[in-house]
Amino acid sequence: MNQFSWGGSDGEGSTEQNIRLRIKEARLSKGLKQEDVAERIGLSRSYFAQLESGIRQLTPRKQVAIAEALGVDPTDLVYFSAPDKDDKALLIEAFRSLSPE
């Protein structure tokens, strides 16, 4: 279970966009500036800002380094959503309505 209340992040959008949003939210929840995180991982503030905004590629290695700098588990930066009972019922109904072709 994530340790943050990810205001408004409902899992919509791409996984990478969600990770970037969660990085920013985690950073802000810790009261850190981009410069603070960048310094902790050995990057310039502008490079980190480009990672956070999507201009630069966010590699798994950088994601782990950022998570460590923020003091969070790397999995806390990824949005996982399991289907609930209503979703399962809708899926079953949809499959049953398919033709056998």
CSV table of C-alpha atoms in Angstrom, one decimal, residues 39-82:
chain,number,residue,atom,x,y,z
A,39,GLU,CA,21.6,17.1,-5.7
A,40,ARG,CA,20.9,13.8,-3.8
A,41,ILE,CA,21.2,11.8,-7.1
A,42,GLY,CA,24.0,13.8,-8.6
A,43,LEU,CA,22.1,15.6,-11.4
A,44,SER,CA,21.6,19.3,-12.2
A,45,ARG,CA,18.3,20.8,-11.2
A,46,SER,CA,17.4,21.4,-14.9
A,47,TYR,CA,18.1,17.8,-15.8
A,48,PHE,CA,15.9,16.5,-13.0
A,49,ALA,CA,13.2,19.0,-14.0
A,50,GLN,CA,13.3,17.5,-17.5
A,51,LEU,CA,13.0,14.0,-16.1
A,52,GLU,CA,10.1,15.0,-13.9
A,53,SER,CA,8.3,16.8,-16.8
A,54,GLY,CA,8.8,14.1,-19.4
A,55,ILE,CA,11.3,15.9,-21.6
A,56,ARG,CA,14.1,13.4,-20.7
A,57,GLN,CA,13.7,9.6,-20.6
A,58,LEU,CA,13.1,8.2,-17.1
A,59,THR,CA,15.0,4.9,-17.0
A,60,PRO,CA,14.4,2.3,-14.3
A,61,ARG,CA,17.8,3.0,-12.8
A,62,LYS,CA,16.9,6.7,-12.5
A,63,GLN,CA,13.5,5.8,-11.0
A,64,VAL,CA,15.2,3.8,-8.3
A,65,ALA,CA,17.7,6.5,-7.6
A,66,ILE,CA,14.9,9.1,-7.3
A,67,ALA,CA,12.8,6.8,-5.1
A,68,GLU,CA,15.8,6.4,-2.8
A,69,ALA,CA,16.5,10.1,-2.7
A,70,LEU,CA,12.8,10.7,-1.8
A,71,GLY,CA,12.9,8.0,0.9
A,72,VAL,CA,10.2,5.9,-0.7
A,73,ASP,CA,10.0,2.4,-2.0
A,74,PRO,CA,10.3,2.4,-5.8
A,75,THR,CA,7.0,0.5,-6.1
A,76,ASP,CA,5.3,3.5,-4.3
A,77,LEU,CA,5.9,5.4,-7.5
A,78,VAL,CA,3.9,3.0,-9.7
A,79,TYR,CA,0.2,3.0,-9.8
A,80,PHE,CA,-1.4,-0.5,-9.5
A,81,SER,CA,-5.1,-1.0,-9.9
A,82,ALA,CA,-6.8,-4.3,-9.4
